[in-house]
Amino acid sequence: MSSFLRTAVAVLAAVAPLASAQTLVVDNSTVISATDETVAPAAATVPETSTDASVPYFAAETVQLTDDVLANLTALDLSNISLFNFPESDATASKRGVASGCKTFPGDRLWPIPLVWTVFDLLLGGALEAVTPIAAPCYNDHPKVRNAAKCSFITNNWTNDSYMHADDPSSIMWPLYQGRTCMPTSDPSDSCTLGGFPSYVVKATNVAQIQLAVNFARNANIRLVVKNTGHDFNGKSAGAGALSIWTHNLKDIKYVPNYKQGSYKGPAVKAGSGVQAFELYDFANKNGITVVGGEGKTVGVTGGYLLGGGHSPLSSLYGMAADQVLSMEVVTPDGRFVTASDTANTDLFWALRGGGGSTFGVITSVTFKTYPKMQAAVATFSFSTGANVTEDTFWAGVRAYFDYFVSYTDKGAYEYFQIIQLGPGAYLFNMAPFFAPNMTTAQLQTLITPWLNTLSGLGIQVTPTYFGYNNFYDAWNNHFPLETVGSTNIKTASRLFPKSNWADQATLNATFAAIKSVVLEGSTVLAFNIAAAKNGGSNNAVNPAWRNTCLHAIQGVFWDAAADVPTIVAASKKMTFDWMQRWRDVSPGAGAYMSEADILEPDFQQAFYGSNYDRLYSLKQKFDPTGLFYAPTGVGSEDWTISGQVDGLPTQNGKLCRA
Ligand SMILES: Cc1cc2nc3c(=O)[nH]c(=O)nc-3n(C[C@H](O)[C@H](O)[C@H](O)COP(=O)(O)OP(=O)(O)OC[C@H]3O[C@@H](n4cnc5c(N)ncnc54)[C@H](O)[C@@H]3O)c2cc1C
Ligand SMILES: *[C@@H]1O[C@H](CO)[C@@H](O)[C@H](O)[C@H]1NC(C)=O
Ligand SMILES: *[C@@H]1O[C@H](CO)[C@@H](O)[C@H](O)[C@H]1NC(C)=O
Ligand SMILES: *[C@@H]1O[C@H](CO)[C@@H](O)[C@H](O)[C@H]1NC(C)=O
Ligand SMILES: *[C@@H]1O[C@H](CO)[C@@H](O)[C@H](O)[C@H]1NC(C)=O
Ligand SMILES: *[C@@H]1O[C@H](CO)[C@@H](O)[C@H](O)[C@H]1NC(C)=O
Ligand SMILES: *[C@@H]1O[C@H](CO)[C@@H](O)[C@H](O)[C@H]1NC(C)=O
Ligand SMILES: *[C@@H]1O[C@H](CO)[C@@H](O)[C@H](O)[C@H]1NC(C)=O
Ligand SMILES: *[C@@H]1O[C@H](CO)[C@@H](O)[C@H](O)[C@H]1NC(C)=O
């Protein structure tokens, strides 16, 4: 151990116990003068093969916080490192968390003093950063980062560059839930505050840092957040007064042609939790294989996407992303690093695959099945009301499409379509795209011709453009554009409509009428004709509603960009309790996809988790008894509240307290 770490630990000893830290006067000049020395992070390098892991650890996973590392720190005698201990070795520290009704918040007496954060940073090897909101360069009250050119870059790219948000340690793509306290602005005299952004972020590049962060947050009773890309629609990757773990840099990917695990023998890919769809698909393509991921280019595949279930352009053929998983490496709430698979930590394995992000631990990598290279066909087209197409004709054309939902998905197809009100009495249907994996354009044409003939019979002339590809990557890359993010004038909700609604015409008509009715009132519907194919591997926590659906439909409500809070709340409530209720009424007992759903969904436990909820809740108590991991609408989130909230517009900007 270097003298630097020795100094760090000695300084920590001087400020402990934490409870009286704020009253101590500390001379930290030794820390400052020591910055020239080599930093010795609290970590050990373990062999890349372990008993449970059926693929070798990534280099980032061999760097771990072990009992030996902690023993060495403790052995210094002058140290008090209880803040970084695993729970069984320090019951008192853990109790500090449970005793309090709220997570310790900046400004609270127990909030660690700057020196403790400095020591934490030393143990992390310099990976800690105090959070500066992404748009701070636009504000005079952030003189250190104020930069007009940067501000204009951020402002210009705010809604069209999800890479920019993903590459920032704390930015999230739906600022409504952050509290909109530091939006890009042309008025530098406005104020920019942290709002729902965390206080500190660990820019993790190895497992030891994640373990230290988990132990520190648990022992110091600080709110813990995990941010990967920040795509989450409900603010699940932010939190005021939190320590955040940023997994974005865990970018390793490895192809394992002959993987064996439990009953599976075959090709697999192991991907770090920072890997994004565009990277994973590119990697798969270069290796001549196909993998199941989402349509969104910048989504973090083995992060929140897969943990929430994860739907894919390949789901109608191969099932959910969570169904492909063979094993996972995870830091659990007790700070330990474990493998979860069919043969190790099987309860955890079940819960992680569909039980939601930021609930049972921090994933560092996932190994999943791959498939052979495949061809794909794509068609794009649209139609709208107009000279020869009345409103009634338009809706008859859309209704005719609904007749094919079950048969299209049975053939493995996936369609992403939008129904948009363009103005009074004017509507657009946009097929963007009809995606047919494993099909030729001729097969796709045959598949959709009956519907196109019906359209033609109605007087709706549609001329699809067909595209054929010999691989998934090009089909995906060319037909799923980088999507808009960062908006603050839209909120969404969704429903997984069961296939049984297609069993008879009366029920299907009622389903269609419920969907049409919200578009007539100004909503936009973005929907997927998709099914979760049965493909083994489905004994997991994915919402059972996915197993029966052929339609994942999202509706949006909009308001004016300058709308005040009461206007936003009214729009939000209209959607949740009126428009969405029409969808619930025609699909009783069904559910919604947690990662593209309404944060205010009533009875979210039933809607997002279905019959899995009770088991998930009890596993949550078992693996995370102190409630270290919290995410809005996550398993067990009903046990917590965030203070200072406007009813109807929840944000992560407030103190997290036991309900
Ligand atoms: C433009 C866009 C396109 C999308 N396309 C699709 C799609 O095609 N299919 C689909 O199913 N969904 C899609 N989604 C939804 C997406 O799956 C969710 O937003 C998902 O939560 C994103 O996960 P992330 O890790 O990228 O994002 P984040 O917002 O960073 O994380 C989401 C949640 O997971 C947690 N989390 C992240 N990483 C980890 C980790 N390593 N360990 C533990 N918890 C973690 C976070 O704490 C948070 O609770 C899309 C969303 C957007 C905005
Ligand atoms: C470490 O801190 C705990 C409480 O936080 C205290 O009880 C203990 O005496 C301290 N140990 C040392 C060696 O300072
Ligand atoms: C500790 O160091 C920081 C700089 O890292 C300084 O701002 C602070 O005043 C110092 N505190 C004490 C008590 O010396
Ligand atoms: C613990 O300290 C001893 C003595 O300095 C050293 O040899 C050993 O490598 C250390 N172990 C770890 C895990 O850091
Ligand atoms: C995003 O907007 C910026 C500035 O308006 C522009 O330069 C850039 O080309 C846009 N990118 C995309 C993908 O539309
Ligand atoms: C962001 O804006 C810059 C110009 O300001 C542009 O060069 C860049 O391509 C934009 N990013 C995206 C993804 O469009
Ligand atoms: C409407 O139909 C007429 C007659 O078939 C045709 O000439 C005209 O081009 C059509 N208009 C549009 C907008 O499709
Ligand atoms: C893909 O198509 C071929 C024949 O065209 C078929 O044999 C194969 O089973 C299909 N693959 C899947 C996963 O359906
Ligand atoms: C369902 O709707 C179609 C088209 O609108 C209509 O022709 C049919 O009679 C309806 N069927 C029932 C059972 O309501």
GROMACS .gro file of C-alpha atoms in nm, residues 58-246:
model
  189
   58PHE     CA    1  -1.349  -0.874  -1.840
   59ALA     CA    2  -1.037  -0.689  -1.725
   60ALA     CA    3  -1.266  -0.434  -1.553
   61GLU     CA    4  -1.423  -0.723  -1.358
   62THR     CA    5  -1.095  -0.859  -1.228
   63VAL     CA    6  -1.039  -0.540  -1.030
   64GLN     CA    7  -1.241  -0.602  -0.715
   65LEU     CA    8  -1.290  -0.491  -0.358
   66THR     CA    9  -1.208  -0.802  -0.161
   67ASP     CA   10  -1.206  -0.884   0.210
   68ASP     CA   11  -0.826  -0.879   0.190
   69VAL     CA   12  -0.825  -0.525   0.061
   70LEU     CA   13  -1.048  -0.412   0.346
   71ALA     CA   14  -0.846  -0.613   0.596
   72ASN     CA   15  -0.534  -0.434   0.483
   73LEU     CA   16  -0.699  -0.098   0.535
   74THR     CA   17  -0.825  -0.196   0.878
   75ALA     CA   18  -0.488  -0.340   0.972
   76LEU     CA   19  -0.342   0.007   0.958
   77ASP     CA   20  -0.494   0.041   1.303
   78LEU     CA   21  -0.533   0.416   1.274
   79SER     CA   22  -0.808   0.373   1.022
   80ASN     CA   23  -1.179   0.387   1.035
   81ILE     CA   24  -1.291   0.248   0.708
   82SER     CA   25  -1.629   0.125   0.821
   83LEU     CA   26  -1.789   0.340   0.557
   84PHE     CA   27  -1.653   0.108   0.291
   85ASN     CA   28  -1.714  -0.226   0.462
   86PHE     CA   29  -1.935  -0.509   0.351
   87PRO     CA   30  -2.239  -0.533   0.580
   88GLU     CA   31  -2.161  -0.846   0.782
   89SER     CA   32  -1.833  -0.692   0.896
   90ASP     CA   33  -1.994  -0.380   1.032
   91ALA     CA   34  -2.347  -0.405   1.160
   92THR     CA   35  -2.339  -0.058   1.316
   93ALA     CA   36  -2.271   0.117   0.991
   94SER     CA   37  -2.560  -0.059   0.823
   95LYS     CA   38  -2.793   0.031   1.107
   96ARG     CA   39  -2.710   0.396   1.059
   97GLY     CA   40  -2.900   0.366   0.732
   98VAL     CA   41  -3.203   0.180   0.857
   99ALA     CA   42  -3.261   0.398   1.162
  100SER     CA   43  -3.326   0.712   0.963
  101GLY     CA   44  -3.657   0.785   0.796
  102CYS     CA   45  -3.488   0.962   0.508
  103LYS     CA   46  -3.174   0.919   0.308
  104THR     CA   47  -2.909   1.164   0.420
  105PHE     CA   48  -2.933   1.475   0.205
  106PRO     CA   49  -2.681   1.752   0.128
  107GLY     CA   50  -2.696   2.002   0.414
  108ASP     CA   51  -2.801   1.738   0.667
  109ARG     CA   52  -2.575   1.708   0.970
  110LEU     CA   53  -2.476   1.356   0.869
  111TRP     CA   54  -2.392   1.441   0.506
  112PRO     CA   55  -2.024   1.347   0.463
  113ILE     CA   56  -1.792   1.647   0.478
  114PRO     CA   57  -1.581   1.726   0.169
  115LEU     CA   58  -1.284   1.546   0.318
  116VAL     CA   59  -1.473   1.218   0.329
  117TRP     CA   60  -1.557   1.260  -0.039
  118THR     CA   61  -1.188   1.326  -0.104
  119VAL     CA   62  -1.092   1.003   0.069
  120PHE     CA   63  -1.364   0.818  -0.118
  121ASP     CA   64  -1.220   0.954  -0.442
  122LEU     CA   65  -0.874   0.833  -0.343
  123LEU     CA   66  -1.001   0.483  -0.272
  124LEU     CA   67  -1.177   0.493  -0.612
  125GLY     CA   68  -0.854   0.585  -0.783
  126GLY     CA   69  -0.984   0.927  -0.884
  127ALA     CA   70  -1.318   0.822  -1.036
  128LEU     CA   71  -1.540   1.055  -0.831
  129GLU     CA   72  -1.681   1.374  -0.976
  130ALA     CA   73  -1.908   1.637  -0.825
  131VAL     CA   74  -2.200   1.671  -1.062
  132THR     CA   75  -2.226   1.970  -1.291
  133PRO     CA   76  -2.549   1.974  -1.494
  134ILE     CA   77  -2.490   1.928  -1.865
  135ALA     CA   78  -2.635   2.271  -1.952
  136ALA     CA   79  -2.431   2.460  -1.687
  137PRO     CA   80  -2.207   2.619  -1.957
  138CYS     CA   81  -2.514   2.832  -2.047
  139TYR     CA   82  -2.526   2.998  -1.703
  140ASN     CA   83  -2.340   3.285  -1.540
  141ASP     CA   84  -2.389   3.121  -1.201
  142HIS     CA   85  -2.146   2.851  -1.317
  143PRO     CA   86  -1.846   3.073  -1.397
  144LYS     CA   87  -1.598   2.783  -1.400
  145VAL     CA   88  -1.773   2.611  -1.690
  146ARG     CA   89  -1.955   2.906  -1.851
  147ASN     CA   90  -1.885   2.880  -2.225
  148ALA     CA   91  -2.106   3.030  -2.494
  149ALA     CA   92  -1.986   2.797  -2.769
  150LYS     CA   93  -2.046   2.488  -2.556
  151CYS     CA   94  -2.384   2.627  -2.459
  152SER     CA   95  -2.487   2.664  -2.820
  153PHE     CA   96  -2.367   2.313  -2.903
  154ILE     CA   97  -2.571   2.174  -2.613
  155THR     CA   98  -2.872   2.383  -2.707
  156ASN     CA   99  -2.862   2.285  -3.075
  157ASN     CA  100  -2.820   1.917  -3.007
  158TRP     CA  101  -3.050   1.893  -2.706
  159THR     CA  102  -3.331   1.703  -2.875
  160ASN     CA  103  -3.154   1.540  -3.167
  161ASP     CA  104  -2.835   1.402  -3.016
  162SER     CA  105  -2.898   1.123  -2.766
  163TYR     CA  106  -2.525   1.042  -2.788
  164MET     CA  107  -2.455   1.372  -2.616
  165HIS     CA  108  -2.680   1.290  -2.320
  166ALA     CA  109  -2.552   0.933  -2.297
  167ASP     CA  110  -2.191   1.056  -2.295
  168ASP     CA  111  -2.254   1.294  -2.004
  169PRO     CA  112  -2.214   1.145  -1.653
  170SER     CA  113  -2.550   1.273  -1.524
  171SER     CA  114  -2.769   1.398  -1.809
  172ILE     CA  115  -3.103   1.226  -1.855
  173MET     CA  116  -3.310   1.238  -2.171
  174TRP     CA  117  -3.646   1.330  -2.016
  175PRO     CA  118  -3.575   1.645  -1.810
  176LEU     CA  119  -3.932   1.671  -1.682
  177TYR     CA  120  -3.839   1.421  -1.411
  178GLN     CA  121  -3.519   1.598  -1.321
  179GLY     CA  122  -3.727   1.905  -1.241
  180ARG     CA  123  -3.607   2.120  -1.537
  181THR     CA  124  -3.376   2.318  -1.309
  182CYS     CA  125  -3.096   2.361  -1.562
  183MET     CA  126  -3.229   2.356  -1.916
  184PRO     CA  127  -3.034   2.504  -2.208
  185THR     CA  128  -3.112   2.875  -2.216
  186SER     CA  129  -3.028   3.187  -2.409
  187ASP     CA  130  -3.053   3.392  -2.092
  188PRO     CA  131  -2.729   3.335  -1.897
  189SER     CA  132  -2.866   3.523  -1.598
  190ASP     CA  133  -3.117   3.246  -1.526
  191SER     CA  134  -3.016   3.009  -1.250
  192CYS     CA  135  -2.897   2.654  -1.290
  193THR     CA  136  -2.932   2.420  -0.993
  194LEU     CA  137  -2.882   2.045  -0.947
  195GLY     CA  138  -3.252   1.974  -0.902
  196GLY     CA  139  -3.303   1.602  -0.947
  197PHE     CA  140  -2.946   1.542  -1.060
  198PRO     CA  141  -2.726   1.349  -0.816
  199SER     CA  142  -2.458   1.524  -0.610
  200TYR     CA  143  -2.167   1.299  -0.700
  201VAL     CA  144  -2.099   1.047  -0.970
  202VAL     CA  145  -1.858   0.755  -0.978
  203LYS     CA  146  -1.734   0.719  -1.334
  204ALA     CA  147  -1.692   0.345  -1.303
  205THR     CA  148  -1.429   0.162  -1.502
  206ASN     CA  149  -1.398  -0.140  -1.276
  207VAL     CA  150  -1.593  -0.352  -1.030
  208ALA     CA  151  -1.406  -0.236  -0.718
  209GLN     CA  152  -1.531   0.119  -0.772
  210ILE     CA  153  -1.890  -0.001  -0.797
  211GLN     CA  154  -1.847  -0.209  -0.479
  212LEU     CA  155  -1.698   0.087  -0.292
  213ALA     CA  156  -1.983   0.309  -0.407
  214VAL     CA  157  -2.245   0.055  -0.305
  215ASN     CA  158  -2.086   0.005   0.037
  216PHE     CA  159  -2.033   0.376   0.093
  217ALA     CA  160  -2.389   0.473  -0.006
  218ARG     CA  161  -2.536   0.196   0.208
  219ASN     CA  162  -2.321   0.267   0.513
  220ALA     CA  163  -2.356   0.645   0.492
  221ASN     CA  164  -2.730   0.614   0.415
  222ILE     CA  165  -2.701   0.813   0.095
  223ARG     CA  166  -2.940   0.772  -0.195
  224LEU     CA  167  -2.784   0.558  -0.470
  225VAL     CA  168  -2.860   0.601  -0.839
  226VAL     CA  169  -2.737   0.409  -1.140
  227LYS     CA  170  -2.705   0.592  -1.470
  228ASN     CA  171  -2.610   0.420  -1.790
  229THR     CA  172  -2.735   0.618  -2.091
  230GLY     CA  173  -3.014   0.818  -1.924
  231HIS     CA  174  -3.282   0.701  -2.169
  232ASP     CA  175  -3.528   0.608  -1.899
  233PHE     CA  176  -3.863   0.776  -1.956
  234ASN     CA  177  -3.950   0.811  -1.587
  235GLY     CA  178  -3.637   0.957  -1.432
  236LYS     CA  179  -3.512   0.623  -1.300
  237SER     CA  180  -3.151   0.722  -1.367
  238ALA     CA  181  -3.151   1.043  -1.161
  239GLY     CA  182  -3.205   1.146  -0.798
  240ALA     CA  183  -3.143   1.453  -0.585
  241GLY     CA  184  -2.879   1.422  -0.315
  242ALA     CA  185  -2.762   1.092  -0.458
  243LEU     CA  186  -2.437   0.923  -0.529
  244SER     CA  187  -2.461   0.795  -0.885
  245ILE     CA  188  -2.277   0.507  -1.046
  246TRP     CA  189  -2.219   0.575  -1.416
   0.00000   0.00000   0.00000
